[in-house]
Amino acid sequence: MYKNYIFDVYGTLVDIRTNEGKTYLWDKMVEMFGFYGASYERKELKEKYFRYISEIEAEMKKEEEHPEPDLAKVFRRLFEEKGVTVNDEMIGFFMRMFRSISTKFIRLYDGVIELLEELKKKGKKVYILSNAQTEFTRPEISYLGIEKYFDGILISSEEKCKKPGKNFYNTIMERYHLAAKDSIMIGNDSVSDIEGAYNVGMDSLYIHTEISPECVSDLKSTYTVMDGDFRKIMPLILK
């Protein structure tokens, strides 16, 4: 079978529900920005947050087809606009707080630990390739107790590119000297995970979960689990 197993995180390993539109989140962020000298009204803060993301992404698209903005730049800009200077530690604190308040729940899917332990027992290399933010995802992986299983973790905000772009896939293969023919991508997004893997010649397993985006074209996955049962993955990819 395969030597290398590459996992998406959210909707694949991790069941998470977030809501960045809820009023409570923005009310609390207004308070926290105010505590540190950056005075905002809720509407202003929310509008500028999303606008700055779009502006940074548009600038990045001049050089990268599938860019991933680092939200740390957005939070820093929100402070600087109000004349407040903050260090990286403070930016990280604000981002983690933002994520915590916007999250309804976070948990592993049933069967995740069992599969990861079996892969390591068989001497397989295991990786994460995630469209995500460093200050959100690395703490969450640690909190859920799965960081120890991975031989490498690539997060799009760190690499400034994301799935389904070939650059992100090529980065993990080049950094860890992986051959596409020896690797499989496991994910819940028919475009980012499945078409992205297909376009670099890599096999894939698609699992459809409650937070999977709608499939907009025919699935190109090598294996498919449509009922969201993560426990069905092991017999398919560890024969």
PDB file of C-alpha atoms in Angstrom:
ATOM      1  CA  MET A   1       0.000   0.000   0.000  1.00  0.00           C
ATOM      2  CA  TYR A   2       1.104   3.554   0.649  1.00  0.00           C
ATOM      3  CA  LYS A   3       4.145   4.833   2.511  1.00  0.00           C
ATOM      4  CA  ASN A   4       2.817   8.326   3.203  1.00  0.00           C
ATOM      5  CA  TYR A   5      -0.602   9.361   4.495  1.00  0.00           C
ATOM      6  CA  ILE A   6      -1.540  13.029   4.190  1.00  0.00           C
ATOM      7  CA  PHE A   7      -4.567  14.313   6.086  1.00  0.00           C
ATOM      8  CA  ASP A   8      -6.736  17.370   5.877  1.00  0.00           C
ATOM      9  CA  VAL A   9      -7.778  18.558   9.352  1.00  0.00           C
ATOM     10  CA  TYR A  10     -11.218  20.183   9.578  1.00  0.00           C
ATOM     11  CA  GLY A  11     -14.095  17.987   8.470  1.00  0.00           C
ATOM     12  CA  THR A  12     -11.699  15.055   8.129  1.00  0.00           C
ATOM     13  CA  LEU A  13      -9.944  14.451  11.441  1.00  0.00           C
ATOM     14  CA  VAL A  14     -11.668  17.178  13.403  1.00  0.00           C
ATOM     15  CA  ASP A  15     -15.350  18.024  13.711  1.00  0.00           C
ATOM     16  CA  ILE A  16     -15.586  21.757  14.370  1.00  0.00           C
ATOM     17  CA  ARG A  17     -18.357  24.338  14.180  1.00  0.00           C
ATOM     18  CA  THR A  18     -17.495  28.021  14.095  1.00  0.00           C
ATOM     19  CA  ASN A  19     -19.459  31.195  13.497  1.00  0.00           C
ATOM     20  CA  GLU A  20     -17.515  34.367  12.767  1.00  0.00           C
ATOM     21  CA  GLY A  21     -20.704  36.312  12.138  1.00  0.00           C
ATOM     22  CA  LYS A  22     -22.291  36.135  15.572  1.00  0.00           C
ATOM     23  CA  THR A  23     -22.839  39.388  17.430  1.00  0.00           C
ATOM     24  CA  TYR A  24     -21.429  38.092  20.715  1.00  0.00           C
ATOM     25  CA  LEU A  25     -18.036  37.456  19.112  1.00  0.00           C
ATOM     26  CA  TRP A  26     -17.698  40.978  17.792  1.00  0.00           C
ATOM     27  CA  ASP A  27     -18.958  42.552  21.007  1.00  0.00           C
ATOM     28  CA  LYS A  28     -16.261  40.728  22.964  1.00  0.00           C
ATOM     29  CA  MET A  29     -13.586  41.635  20.420  1.00  0.00           C
ATOM     30  CA  VAL A  30     -14.608  45.289  20.643  1.00  0.00           C
ATOM     31  CA  GLU A  31     -14.124  45.069  24.411  1.00  0.00           C
ATOM     32  CA  MET A  32     -10.727  43.420  24.111  1.00  0.00           C
ATOM     33  CA  PHE A  33      -9.414  45.825  21.472  1.00  0.00           C
ATOM     34  CA  GLY A  34     -10.661  48.655  23.687  1.00  0.00           C
ATOM     35  CA  PHE A  35      -8.871  47.267  26.727  1.00  0.00           C
ATOM     36  CA  TYR A  36      -5.605  47.642  24.801  1.00  0.00           C
ATOM     37  CA  GLY A  37      -6.309  51.137  23.502  1.00  0.00           C
ATOM     38  CA  ALA A  38      -7.838  50.389  20.101  1.00  0.00           C
ATOM     39  CA  SER A  39     -11.364  51.800  20.152  1.00  0.00           C
ATOM     40  CA  TYR A  40     -13.876  50.324  17.678  1.00  0.00           C
ATOM     41  CA  GLU A  41     -17.598  50.069  17.175  1.00  0.00           C
ATOM     42  CA  ARG A  42     -18.822  46.568  16.406  1.00  0.00           C
ATOM     43  CA  LYS A  43     -19.833  47.314  12.786  1.00  0.00           C
ATOM     44  CA  GLU A  44     -16.551  49.061  12.041  1.00  0.00           C
ATOM     45  CA  LEU A  45     -14.394  46.280  13.493  1.00  0.00           C
ATOM     46  CA  LYS A  46     -16.249  43.490  11.702  1.00  0.00           C
ATOM     47  CA  GLU A  47     -16.312  45.310   8.371  1.00  0.00           C
ATOM     48  CA  LYS A  48     -12.620  46.153   8.442  1.00  0.00           C
ATOM     49  CA  TYR A  49     -11.627  42.660   9.522  1.00  0.00           C
ATOM     50  CA  PHE A  50     -13.193  41.043   6.475  1.00  0.00           C
ATOM     51  CA  ARG A  51     -12.177  43.868   4.137  1.00  0.00           C
ATOM     52  CA  TYR A  52      -8.531  43.640   5.133  1.00  0.00           C
ATOM     53  CA  ILE A  53      -8.563  39.894   4.502  1.00  0.00           C
ATOM     54  CA  SER A  54      -9.913  40.496   0.989  1.00  0.00           C
ATOM     55  CA  GLU A  55      -7.369  43.221   0.290  1.00  0.00           C
ATOM     56  CA  ILE A  56      -4.409  41.103   1.392  1.00  0.00           C
ATOM     57  CA  GLU A  57      -5.668  38.134  -0.607  1.00  0.00           C
ATOM     58  CA  ALA A  58      -6.117  40.268  -3.729  1.00  0.00           C
ATOM     59  CA  GLU A  59      -2.540  41.527  -3.432  1.00  0.00           C
ATOM     60  CA  MET A  60      -1.208  37.991  -2.971  1.00  0.00           C
ATOM     61  CA  LYS A  61      -3.077  36.758  -6.056  1.00  0.00           C
ATOM     62  CA  LYS A  62      -0.695  38.786  -8.194  1.00  0.00           C
ATOM     63  CA  GLU A  63       1.910  36.105  -7.473  1.00  0.00           C
ATOM     64  CA  GLU A  64      -0.022  33.042  -6.258  1.00  0.00           C
ATOM     65  CA  GLU A  65      -3.130  31.517  -7.841  1.00  0.00           C
ATOM     66  CA  HIS A  66      -4.338  30.051  -4.547  1.00  0.00           C
ATOM     67  CA  PRO A  67      -3.083  32.396  -1.816  1.00  0.00           C
ATOM     68  CA  GLU A  68      -3.670  32.093   1.921  1.00  0.00           C
ATOM     69  CA  PRO A  69      -3.453  35.361   3.878  1.00  0.00           C
ATOM     70  CA  ASP A  70      -1.964  35.236   7.358  1.00  0.00           C
ATOM     71  CA  LEU A  71      -4.637  36.692   9.635  1.00  0.00           C
ATOM     72  CA  ALA A  72      -1.921  37.911  12.003  1.00  0.00           C
ATOM     73  CA  LYS A  73      -1.384  40.723   9.486  1.00  0.00           C
ATOM     74  CA  VAL A  74      -5.079  41.622   9.710  1.00  0.00           C
ATOM     75  CA  PHE A  75      -5.093  41.801  13.504  1.00  0.00           C
ATOM     76  CA  ARG A  76      -1.882  43.836  13.509  1.00  0.00           C
ATOM     77  CA  ARG A  77      -3.366  46.281  10.988  1.00  0.00           C
ATOM     78  CA  LEU A  78      -6.476  46.685  13.142  1.00  0.00           C
ATOM     79  CA  PHE A  79      -4.299  47.759  16.063  1.00  0.00           C
ATOM     80  CA  GLU A  80      -1.982  49.964  14.049  1.00  0.00           C
ATOM     81  CA  GLU A  81      -4.905  51.816  12.491  1.00  0.00           C
ATOM     82  CA  LYS A  82      -5.756  53.028  15.981  1.00  0.00           C
ATOM     83  CA  GLY A  83      -2.170  53.964  16.743  1.00  0.00           C
ATOM     84  CA  VAL A  84      -1.482  50.951  18.973  1.00  0.00           C
ATOM     85  CA  THR A  85       1.762  48.986  18.668  1.00  0.00           C
ATOM     86  CA  VAL A  86       1.580  45.310  19.632  1.00  0.00           C
ATOM     87  CA  ASN A  87       4.078  42.441  19.571  1.00  0.00           C
ATOM     88  CA  ASP A  88       3.699  38.990  18.034  1.00  0.00           C
ATOM     89  CA  GLU A  89       2.727  37.455  21.377  1.00  0.00           C
ATOM     90  CA  MET A  90      -0.212  39.833  21.729  1.00  0.00           C
ATOM     91  CA  ILE A  91      -1.349  39.176  18.165  1.00  0.00           C
ATOM     92  CA  GLY A  92      -1.269  35.443  18.843  1.00  0.00           C
ATOM     93  CA  PHE A  93      -3.277  35.905  22.031  1.00  0.00           C
ATOM     94  CA  PHE A  94      -5.967  37.902  20.219  1.00  0.00           C
ATOM     95  CA  MET A  95      -6.209  35.371  17.395  1.00  0.00           C
ATOM     96  CA  ARG A  96      -6.591  32.427  19.756  1.00  0.00           C
ATOM     97  CA  MET A  97      -9.213  34.280  21.744  1.00  0.00           C
ATOM     98  CA  PHE A  98     -11.094  35.171  18.538  1.00  0.00           C
ATOM     99  CA  ARG A  99     -11.039  31.517  17.525  1.00  0.00           C
ATOM    100  CA  SER A 100     -12.175  30.277  20.933  1.00  0.00           C
ATOM    101  CA  ILE A 101     -15.129  32.668  21.124  1.00  0.00           C
ATOM    102  CA  SER A 102     -16.230  31.889  17.563  1.00  0.00           C
ATOM    103  CA  THR A 103     -16.092  28.115  18.104  1.00  0.00           C
ATOM    104  CA  LYS A 104     -19.221  26.273  19.188  1.00  0.00           C
ATOM    105  CA  PHE A 105     -17.425  22.950  19.636  1.00  0.00           C
ATOM    106  CA  ILE A 106     -14.345  21.057  18.505  1.00  0.00           C
ATOM    107  CA  ARG A 107     -13.715  17.314  18.749  1.00  0.00           C
ATOM    108  CA  LEU A 108     -12.115  14.389  16.950  1.00  0.00           C
ATOM    109  CA  TYR A 109     -14.227  12.082  14.845  1.00  0.00           C
ATOM    110  CA  ASP A 110     -14.636   8.556  16.176  1.00  0.00           C
ATOM    111  CA  GLY A 111     -11.863   6.314  14.910  1.00  0.00           C
ATOM    112  CA  VAL A 112      -9.223   9.014  14.349  1.00  0.00           C
ATOM    113  CA  ILE A 113      -6.887   7.947  17.152  1.00  0.00           C
ATOM    114  CA  GLU A 114      -7.195   4.286  16.216  1.00  0.00           C
ATOM    115  CA  LEU A 115      -6.222   4.957  12.598  1.00  0.00           C
ATOM    116  CA  LEU A 116      -3.313   7.228  13.462  1.00  0.00           C
ATOM    117  CA  GLU A 117      -1.954   4.727  15.972  1.00  0.00           C
ATOM    118  CA  GLU A 118      -2.244   1.890  13.457  1.00  0.00           C
ATOM    119  CA  LEU A 119      -0.411   3.909  10.811  1.00  0.00           C
ATOM    120  CA  LYS A 120       2.453   4.635  13.197  1.00  0.00           C
ATOM    121  CA  LYS A 121       2.534   1.021  14.347  1.00  0.00           C
ATOM    122  CA  LYS A 122       3.034  -0.049  10.732  1.00  0.00           C
ATOM    123  CA  GLY A 123       5.863   2.446  10.277  1.00  0.00           C
ATOM    124  CA  LYS A 124       3.982   4.763   7.932  1.00  0.00           C
ATOM    125  CA  LYS A 125       4.764   8.469   7.549  1.00  0.00           C
ATOM    126  CA  VAL A 126       1.828  10.689   8.481  1.00  0.00           C
ATOM    127  CA  TYR A 127       1.363  14.343   7.571  1.00  0.00           C
ATOM    128  CA  ILE A 128      -1.112  17.225   7.751  1.00  0.00           C
ATOM    129  CA  LEU A 129      -1.819  19.476   4.778  1.00  0.00           C
ATOM    130  CA  SER A 130      -4.389  21.999   5.941  1.00  0.00           C
ATOM    131  CA  ASN A 131      -5.959  25.183   4.638  1.00  0.00           C
ATOM    132  CA  ALA A 132      -5.839  26.957   7.968  1.00  0.00           C
ATOM    133  CA  GLN A 133      -4.329  29.600  10.232  1.00  0.00           C
ATOM    134  CA  THR A 134      -1.302  28.806  12.366  1.00  0.00           C
ATOM    135  CA  GLU A 135      -2.645  30.500  15.504  1.00  0.00           C
ATOM    136  CA  PHE A 136      -5.908  28.570  15.182  1.00  0.00           C
ATOM    137  CA  THR A 137      -4.772  25.156  14.052  1.00  0.00           C
ATOM    138  CA  ARG A 138      -1.534  24.389  15.891  1.00  0.00           C
ATOM    139  CA  PRO A 139      -3.101  25.044  19.331  1.00  0.00           C
ATOM    140  CA  GLU A 140      -6.157  22.975  18.365  1.00  0.00           C
ATOM    141  CA  ILE A 141      -4.066  20.022  17.177  1.00  0.00           C
ATOM    142  CA  SER A 142      -2.162  20.149  20.462  1.00  0.00           C
ATOM    143  CA  TYR A 143      -5.366  20.493  22.499  1.00  0.00           C
ATOM    144  CA  LEU A 144      -6.863  17.433  20.792  1.00  0.00           C
ATOM    145  CA  GLY A 145      -3.756  15.368  21.550  1.00  0.00           C
ATOM    146  CA  ILE A 146      -2.859  14.340  17.989  1.00  0.00           C
ATOM    147  CA  GLU A 147       0.237  16.437  17.292  1.00  0.00           C
ATOM    148  CA  LYS A 148       2.535  13.565  18.273  1.00  0.00           C
ATOM    149  CA  TYR A 149       1.330  11.339  15.431  1.00  0.00           C
ATOM    150  CA  PHE A 150       2.541  13.553  12.582  1.00  0.00           C
ATOM    151  CA  ASP A 151       5.904  13.561  10.866  1.00  0.00           C
ATOM    152  CA  GLY A 152       5.155  16.941   9.333  1.00  0.00           C
ATOM    153  CA  ILE A 153       2.476  19.619   9.548  1.00  0.00           C
ATOM    154  CA  LEU A 154       1.955  22.132   6.747  1.00  0.00           C
ATOM    155  CA  ILE A 155      -0.485  24.976   7.312  1.00  0.00           C
ATOM    156  CA  SER A 156      -1.447  27.212   4.442  1.00  0.00           C
ATOM    157  CA  SER A 157      -1.049  30.540   6.262  1.00  0.00           C
ATOM    158  CA  GLU A 158       2.604  29.657   6.894  1.00  0.00           C
ATOM    159  CA  GLU A 159       3.261  28.735   3.274  1.00  0.00           C
ATOM    160  CA  LYS A 160       1.190  31.599   1.757  1.00  0.00           C
ATOM    161  CA  CYS A 161      -0.603  29.153  -0.555  1.00  0.00           C
ATOM    162  CA  LYS A 162      -3.376  26.608  -0.148  1.00  0.00           C
ATOM    163  CA  LYS A 163      -5.156  23.609  -1.627  1.00  0.00           C
ATOM    164  CA  PRO A 164      -6.095  22.804  -4.338  1.00  0.00           C
ATOM    165  CA  GLY A 165      -3.094  24.697  -5.675  1.00  0.00           C
ATOM    166  CA  LYS A 166      -0.207  22.573  -6.903  1.00  0.00           C
ATOM    167  CA  ASN A 167       2.261  24.770  -5.039  1.00  0.00           C
ATOM    168  CA  PHE A 168       0.966  23.626  -1.662  1.00  0.00           C
ATOM    169  CA  TYR A 169       1.055  19.942  -2.657  1.00  0.00           C
ATOM    170  CA  ASN A 170       4.486  20.309  -4.214  1.00  0.00           C
ATOM    171  CA  THR A 171       5.751  21.975  -1.031  1.00  0.00           C
ATOM    172  CA  ILE A 172       4.948  18.990   1.162  1.00  0.00           C
ATOM    173  CA  MET A 173       6.356  16.529  -1.365  1.00  0.00           C
ATOM    174  CA  GLU A 174       9.597  18.481  -1.795  1.00  0.00           C
ATOM    175  CA  ARG A 175      10.095  19.256   1.895  1.00  0.00           C
ATOM    176  CA  TYR A 176       9.691  15.648   3.026  1.00  0.00           C
ATOM    177  CA  HIS A 177      10.902  13.953  -0.163  1.00  0.00           C
ATOM    178  CA  LEU A 178       7.611  12.228  -0.856  1.00  0.00           C
ATOM    179  CA  ALA A 179       6.710  10.541  -4.133  1.00  0.00           C
ATOM    180  CA  ALA A 180       3.119  11.034  -5.287  1.00  0.00           C
ATOM    181  CA  LYS A 181       2.836   7.344  -6.223  1.00  0.00           C
ATOM    182  CA  ASP A 182       3.652   6.340  -2.627  1.00  0.00           C
ATOM    183  CA  SER A 183       1.240   8.819  -1.027  1.00  0.00           C
ATOM    184  CA  ILE A 184      -2.471   9.263  -0.423  1.00  0.00           C
ATOM    185  CA  MET A 185      -4.463  12.371   0.482  1.00  0.00           C
ATOM    186  CA  ILE A 186      -7.400  11.920   2.870  1.00  0.00           C
ATOM    187  CA  GLY A 187      -9.914  14.758   3.011  1.00  0.00           C
ATOM    188  CA  ASN A 188     -13.521  15.897   2.992  1.00  0.00           C
ATOM    189  CA  ASP A 189     -13.368  18.531   0.243  1.00  0.00           C
ATOM    190  CA  SER A 190     -13.924  17.281  -3.313  1.00  0.00           C
ATOM    191  CA  VAL A 191     -11.962  20.189  -4.779  1.00  0.00           C
ATOM    192  CA  SER A 192      -9.236  21.172  -2.309  1.00  0.00           C
ATOM    193  CA  ASP A 193      -8.375  17.649  -1.194  1.00  0.00           C
ATOM    194  CA  ILE A 194      -9.434  15.396  -4.039  1.00  0.00           C
ATOM    195  CA  GLU A 195      -8.923  17.397  -7.230  1.00  0.00           C
ATOM    196  CA  GLY A 196      -5.807  18.931  -5.723  1.00  0.00           C
ATOM    197  CA  ALA A 197      -4.305  15.488  -5.129  1.00  0.00           C
ATOM    198  CA  TYR A 198      -5.456  14.248  -8.538  1.00  0.00           C
ATOM    199  CA  ASN A 199      -3.729  17.150 -10.265  1.00  0.00           C
ATOM    200  CA  VAL A 200      -0.348  16.161  -8.820  1.00  0.00           C
ATOM    201  CA  GLY A 201      -0.821  12.455  -9.548  1.00  0.00           C
ATOM    202  CA  MET A 202      -1.651  11.398  -6.003  1.00  0.00           C
ATOM    203  CA  ASP A 203      -4.310   8.896  -4.914  1.00  0.00           C
ATOM    204  CA  SER A 204      -6.970  10.131  -2.526  1.00  0.00           C
ATOM    205  CA  LEU A 205      -9.770   9.139  -0.192  1.00  0.00           C
ATOM    206  CA  TYR A 206     -12.842  11.330   0.030  1.00  0.00           C
ATOM    207  CA  ILE A 207     -14.966  11.261   3.179  1.00  0.00           C
ATOM    208  CA  HIS A 208     -18.206  13.208   3.127  1.00  0.00           C
ATOM    209  CA  THR A 209     -19.034  14.786   6.471  1.00  0.00           C
ATOM    210  CA  GLU A 210     -21.618  17.282   7.682  1.00  0.00           C
ATOM    211  CA  ILE A 211     -19.274  20.192   7.040  1.00  0.00           C
ATOM    212  CA  SER A 212     -18.050  19.068   3.622  1.00  0.00           C
ATOM    213  CA  PRO A 213     -18.540  21.636   0.841  1.00  0.00           C
ATOM    214  CA  GLU A 214     -20.984  20.598  -1.849  1.00  0.00           C
ATOM    215  CA  CYS A 215     -19.444  18.384  -4.524  1.00  0.00           C
ATOM    216  CA  VAL A 216     -19.477  20.542  -7.651  1.00  0.00           C
ATOM    217  CA  SER A 217     -18.141  17.904 -10.071  1.00  0.00           C
ATOM    218  CA  ASP A 218     -17.579  14.171 -10.377  1.00  0.00           C
ATOM    219  CA  LEU A 219     -15.412  12.835  -7.582  1.00  0.00           C
ATOM    220  CA  LYS A 220     -11.891  11.923  -8.635  1.00  0.00           C
ATOM    221  CA  SER A 221     -11.097  10.050  -5.454  1.00  0.00           C
ATOM    222  CA  THR A 222      -9.498   6.601  -5.417  1.00  0.00           C
ATOM    223  CA  TYR A 223     -11.650   5.642  -2.427  1.00  0.00           C
ATOM    224  CA  THR A 224     -14.896   7.115  -1.148  1.00  0.00           C
ATOM    225  CA  VAL A 225     -16.748   7.112   2.187  1.00  0.00           C
ATOM    226  CA  MET A 226     -20.031   8.947   1.735  1.00  0.00           C
ATOM    227  CA  ASP A 227     -21.655   8.423   5.147  1.00  0.00           C
ATOM    228  CA  GLY A 228     -19.010  10.248   7.204  1.00  0.00           C
ATOM    229  CA  ASP A 229     -17.969   7.123   9.134  1.00  0.00           C
ATOM    230  CA  PHE A 230     -14.256   7.655   9.718  1.00  0.00           C
ATOM    231  CA  ARG A 231     -13.884   4.081  10.958  1.00  0.00           C
ATOM    232  CA  LYS A 232     -14.463   2.820   7.411  1.00  0.00           C
ATOM    233  CA  ILE A 233     -11.235   4.427   6.242  1.00  0.00           C
ATOM    234  CA  MET A 234      -8.792   1.977   7.831  1.00  0.00           C
ATOM    235  CA  PRO A 235      -9.804  -1.165   5.890  1.00  0.00           C
ATOM    236  CA  LEU A 236      -9.705   0.784   2.619  1.00  0.00           C
ATOM    237  CA  ILE A 237      -6.222   2.247   2.891  1.00  0.00           C
ATOM    238  CA  LEU A 238      -4.492  -0.280   5.143  1.00  0.00           C
ATOM    239  CA  LYS A 239      -5.242  -3.553   3.368  1.00  0.00           C
TER     240      LYS A 239
END
